[in-house]
Coordinates of C-alpha atoms in Angstrom, one line a residue:
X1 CA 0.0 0.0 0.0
X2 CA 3.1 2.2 0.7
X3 CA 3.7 2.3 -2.9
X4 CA 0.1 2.9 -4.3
X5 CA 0.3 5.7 -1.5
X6 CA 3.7 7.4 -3.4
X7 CA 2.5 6.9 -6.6
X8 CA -0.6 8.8 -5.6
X9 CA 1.3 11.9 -4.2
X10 CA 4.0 12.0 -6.9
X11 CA 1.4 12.0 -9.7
X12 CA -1.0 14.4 -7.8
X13 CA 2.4 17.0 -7.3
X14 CA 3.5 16.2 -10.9
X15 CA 0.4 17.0 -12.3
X16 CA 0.9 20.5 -10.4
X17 CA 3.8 20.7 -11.7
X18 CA 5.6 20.6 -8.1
X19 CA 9.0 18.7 -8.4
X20 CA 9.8 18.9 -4.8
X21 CA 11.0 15.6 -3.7
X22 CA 11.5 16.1 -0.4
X23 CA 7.7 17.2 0.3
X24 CA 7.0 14.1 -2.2
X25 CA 8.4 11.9 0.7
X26 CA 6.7 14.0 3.5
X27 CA 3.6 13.5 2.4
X28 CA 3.9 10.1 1.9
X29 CA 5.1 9.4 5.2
X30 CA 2.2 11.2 6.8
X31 CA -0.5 9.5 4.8
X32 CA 1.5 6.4 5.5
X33 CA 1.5 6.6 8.8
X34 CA -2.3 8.1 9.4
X35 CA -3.0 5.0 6.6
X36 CA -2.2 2.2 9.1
X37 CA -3.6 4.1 11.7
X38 CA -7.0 4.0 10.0
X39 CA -6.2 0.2 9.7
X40 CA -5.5 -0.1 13.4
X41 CA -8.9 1.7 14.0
X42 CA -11.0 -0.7 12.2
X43 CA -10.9 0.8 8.7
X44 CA -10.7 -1.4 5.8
X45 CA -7.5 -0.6 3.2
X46 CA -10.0 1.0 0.3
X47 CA -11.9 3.4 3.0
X48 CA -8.7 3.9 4.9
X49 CA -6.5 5.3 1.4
X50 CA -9.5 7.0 0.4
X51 CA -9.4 9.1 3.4
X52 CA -5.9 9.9 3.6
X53 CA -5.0 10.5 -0.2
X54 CA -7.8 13.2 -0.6
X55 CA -6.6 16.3 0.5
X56 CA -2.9 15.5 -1.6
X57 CA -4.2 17.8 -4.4
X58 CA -5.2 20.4 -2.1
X59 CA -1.7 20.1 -0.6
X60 CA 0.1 20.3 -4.4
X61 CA -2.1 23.1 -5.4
X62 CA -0.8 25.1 -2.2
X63 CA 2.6 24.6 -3.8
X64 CA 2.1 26.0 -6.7
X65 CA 3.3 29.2 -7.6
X66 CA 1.3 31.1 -10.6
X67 CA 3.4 31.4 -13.7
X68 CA 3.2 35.4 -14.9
X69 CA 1.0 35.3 -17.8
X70 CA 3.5 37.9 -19.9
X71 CA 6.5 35.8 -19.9
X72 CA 6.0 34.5 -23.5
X73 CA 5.9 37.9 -24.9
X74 CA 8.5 39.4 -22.8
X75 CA 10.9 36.7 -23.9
X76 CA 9.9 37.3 -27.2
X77 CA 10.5 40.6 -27.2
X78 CA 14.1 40.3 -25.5
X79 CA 14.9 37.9 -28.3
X80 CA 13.7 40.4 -31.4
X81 CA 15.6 43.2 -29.5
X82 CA 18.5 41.2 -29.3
X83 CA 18.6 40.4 -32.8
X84 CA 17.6 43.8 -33.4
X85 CA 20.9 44.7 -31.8
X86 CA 22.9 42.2 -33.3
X87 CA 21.6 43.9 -36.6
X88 CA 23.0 47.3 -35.5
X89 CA 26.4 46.1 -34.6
X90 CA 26.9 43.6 -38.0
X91 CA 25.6 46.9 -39.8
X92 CA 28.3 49.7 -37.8
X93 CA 31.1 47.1 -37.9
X94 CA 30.5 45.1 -41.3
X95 CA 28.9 45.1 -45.0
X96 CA 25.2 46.0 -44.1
X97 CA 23.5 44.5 -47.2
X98 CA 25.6 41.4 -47.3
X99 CA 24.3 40.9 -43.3
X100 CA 21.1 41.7 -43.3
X101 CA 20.6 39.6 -46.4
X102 CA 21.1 36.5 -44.1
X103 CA 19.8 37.8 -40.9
X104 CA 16.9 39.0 -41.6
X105 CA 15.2 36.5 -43.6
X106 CA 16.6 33.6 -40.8
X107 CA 14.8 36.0 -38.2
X108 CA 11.5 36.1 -40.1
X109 CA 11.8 32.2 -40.4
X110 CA 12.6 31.3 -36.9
X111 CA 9.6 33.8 -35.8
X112 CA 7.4 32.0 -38.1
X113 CA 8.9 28.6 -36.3
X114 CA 8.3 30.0 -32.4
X115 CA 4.6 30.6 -33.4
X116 CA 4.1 27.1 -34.7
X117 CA 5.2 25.6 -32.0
X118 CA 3.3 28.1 -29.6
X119 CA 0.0 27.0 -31.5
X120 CA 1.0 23.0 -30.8
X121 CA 2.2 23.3 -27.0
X122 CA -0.1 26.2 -25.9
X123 CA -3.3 24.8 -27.7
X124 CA -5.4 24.8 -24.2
X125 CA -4.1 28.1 -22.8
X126 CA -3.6 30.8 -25.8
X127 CA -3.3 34.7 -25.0
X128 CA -4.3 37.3 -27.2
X129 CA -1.3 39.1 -26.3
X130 CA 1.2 36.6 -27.1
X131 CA -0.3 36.7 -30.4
X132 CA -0.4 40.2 -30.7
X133 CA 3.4 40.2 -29.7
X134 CA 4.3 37.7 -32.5
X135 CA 2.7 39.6 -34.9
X136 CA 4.4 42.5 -34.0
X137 CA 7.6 41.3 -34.6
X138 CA 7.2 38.8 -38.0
X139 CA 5.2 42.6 -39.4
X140 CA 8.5 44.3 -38.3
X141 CA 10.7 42.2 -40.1
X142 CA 8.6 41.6 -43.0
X143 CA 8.8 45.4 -43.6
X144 CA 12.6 45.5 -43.2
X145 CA 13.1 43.2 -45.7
X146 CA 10.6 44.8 -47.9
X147 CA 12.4 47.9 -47.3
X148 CA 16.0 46.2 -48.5
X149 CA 14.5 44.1 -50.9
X150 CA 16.2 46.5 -53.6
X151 CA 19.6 46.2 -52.3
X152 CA 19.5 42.2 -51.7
X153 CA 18.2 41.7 -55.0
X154 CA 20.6 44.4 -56.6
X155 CA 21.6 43.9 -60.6
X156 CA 24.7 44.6 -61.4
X157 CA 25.8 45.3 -64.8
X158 CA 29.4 46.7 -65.8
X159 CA 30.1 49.7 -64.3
X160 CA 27.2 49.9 -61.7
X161 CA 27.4 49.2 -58.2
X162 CA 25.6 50.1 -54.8
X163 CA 25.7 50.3 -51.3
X164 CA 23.8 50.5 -48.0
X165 CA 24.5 52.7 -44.7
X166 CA 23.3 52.7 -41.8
X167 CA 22.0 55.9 -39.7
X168 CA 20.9 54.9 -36.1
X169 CA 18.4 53.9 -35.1
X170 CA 16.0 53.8 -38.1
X171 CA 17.3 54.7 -41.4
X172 CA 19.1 53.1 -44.2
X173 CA 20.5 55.1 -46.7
X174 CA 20.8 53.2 -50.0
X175 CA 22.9 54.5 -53.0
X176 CA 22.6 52.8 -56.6
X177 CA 25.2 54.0 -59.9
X178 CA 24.6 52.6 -62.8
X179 CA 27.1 53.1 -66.2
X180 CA 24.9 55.5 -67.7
X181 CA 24.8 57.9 -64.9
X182 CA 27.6 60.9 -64.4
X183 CA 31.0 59.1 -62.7
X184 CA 31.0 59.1 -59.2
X185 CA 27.2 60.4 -59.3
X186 CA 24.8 57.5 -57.4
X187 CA 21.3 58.1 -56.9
X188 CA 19.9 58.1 -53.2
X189 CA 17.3 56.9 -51.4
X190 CA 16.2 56.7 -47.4
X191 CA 14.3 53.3 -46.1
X192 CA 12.7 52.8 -42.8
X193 CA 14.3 50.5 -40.5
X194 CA 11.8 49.9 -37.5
X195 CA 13.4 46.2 -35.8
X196 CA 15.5 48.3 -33.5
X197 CA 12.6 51.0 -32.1
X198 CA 9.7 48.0 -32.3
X199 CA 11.1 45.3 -30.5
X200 CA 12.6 48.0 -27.7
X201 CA 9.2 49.4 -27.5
X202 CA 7.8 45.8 -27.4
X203 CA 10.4 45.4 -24.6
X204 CA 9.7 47.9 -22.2
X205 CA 6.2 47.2 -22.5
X206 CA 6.1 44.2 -22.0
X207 CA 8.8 44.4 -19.2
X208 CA 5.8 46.9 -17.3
X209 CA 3.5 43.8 -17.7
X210 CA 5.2 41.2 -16.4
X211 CA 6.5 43.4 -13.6
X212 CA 3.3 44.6 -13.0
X213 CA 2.0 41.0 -12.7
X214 CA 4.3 39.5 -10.2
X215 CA 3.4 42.1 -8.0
X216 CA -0.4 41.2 -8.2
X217 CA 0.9 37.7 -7.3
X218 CA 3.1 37.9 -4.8
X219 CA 0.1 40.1 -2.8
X220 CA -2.5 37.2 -3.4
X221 CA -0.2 34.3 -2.5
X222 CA -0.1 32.8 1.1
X223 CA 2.9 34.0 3.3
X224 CA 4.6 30.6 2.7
X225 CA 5.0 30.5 -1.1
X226 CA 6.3 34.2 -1.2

């Protein structure tokens, strides 16, 4: 019975989600012990683990402490910002165009991978914000690469060539001269760069939310688990 008691409490505490093996053996002990009391008294084995085994999930709830809701979407946002930052530096210390070529599209991809598996292993619990989040960040990157589309996909002929500079914290300026143009003379244009600003703003906002909820929690939750 000693072992139908322990599987009892380690699946009630696992299905909480409490790993705890020291109160796994605590409570085991205790219903243990008030088990073969029961049998002492007169009780028969069914009534007896009945009686001791159901207030376990009462116990492992207790234990639990509430995961903050934002933590999806802040981590998503600290990712994009630091990719966002890793753009910056590979565009200051390197060839832009050749790097953000590679980055970017890898980025958009491996957002478009995070919310796949979001829709398999969240499938009972979705958030709107989570969603809203994601979205934020694949629309972000899908306009950057619109944006340098030109310069990735650049034709060179003889005598042309082009290149790309970056103006913190949102502008590319992107040059293009072609053979038939004066020498020397390139023609100009400005593009919008928003992955730096959006996924810092997506930061700190989300950073406010999940701050803001592990206070809530910690005031709700019983002296013990604080």
């Amino acid at each position: 019975m000693r072992e139908k008691i322990k599987k009892y409490v380690h699946e009630s505490l696992k299905n909480y989600g409490v790993g705890d093996r020291k109160l796994e053996k605590e409570l085991t002990d205790a219903c243990f012990d008030e088990y073969s009391m029961q049998i002492e008294n007169g009780a028969d084995a069914e009534t007896a683990f009945e009686f001791e085994v159901e207030n376990i999930d009462d116990i492992a709830k207790s234990k639990v402490t509430p995961k903050n809701k934002y933590k999806f979407a802040f981590c998503i946002s600290i990712a994009a910002f630091l990719v966002a930052c890793l753009e910056v530096l590979g565009s200051i210390m390197g060839d832009p165009k050749g790097f953000y070529s590679i980055v970017m599209p890898v980025a958009l991809v491996a957002t478009v991978i995070v919310a796949i598996v979001y829709l398999i292993v969240k499938r009972h619990s979705y958030r709107w914000f989570d969603f809203v989040i994601l979205g934020i960040v694949f629309i972000s990157w899908s306009v950057a690469i619109y944006q340098l589309l030109p310069a990735f996909l650049f034709n060179y002929t003889p005598g042309s060539s082009d290149k790309l500079e970056f103006i913190f914290p949102c502008i590319f300026k992107y040059s293009v001269h072609r053979d038939w143009m004066a020498e020397g003379e390139f023609a100009t244009s400005v593009r919008f760069y928003p992955d730096f600003l959006v996924s810092f703003a997506s930061v700190v906002t989300t950073l406010v939310l999940y701050i803001r909820q592990n206070v809530i929690t910690v005031r709700v939750l019983p002296k013990e688990q604080r």
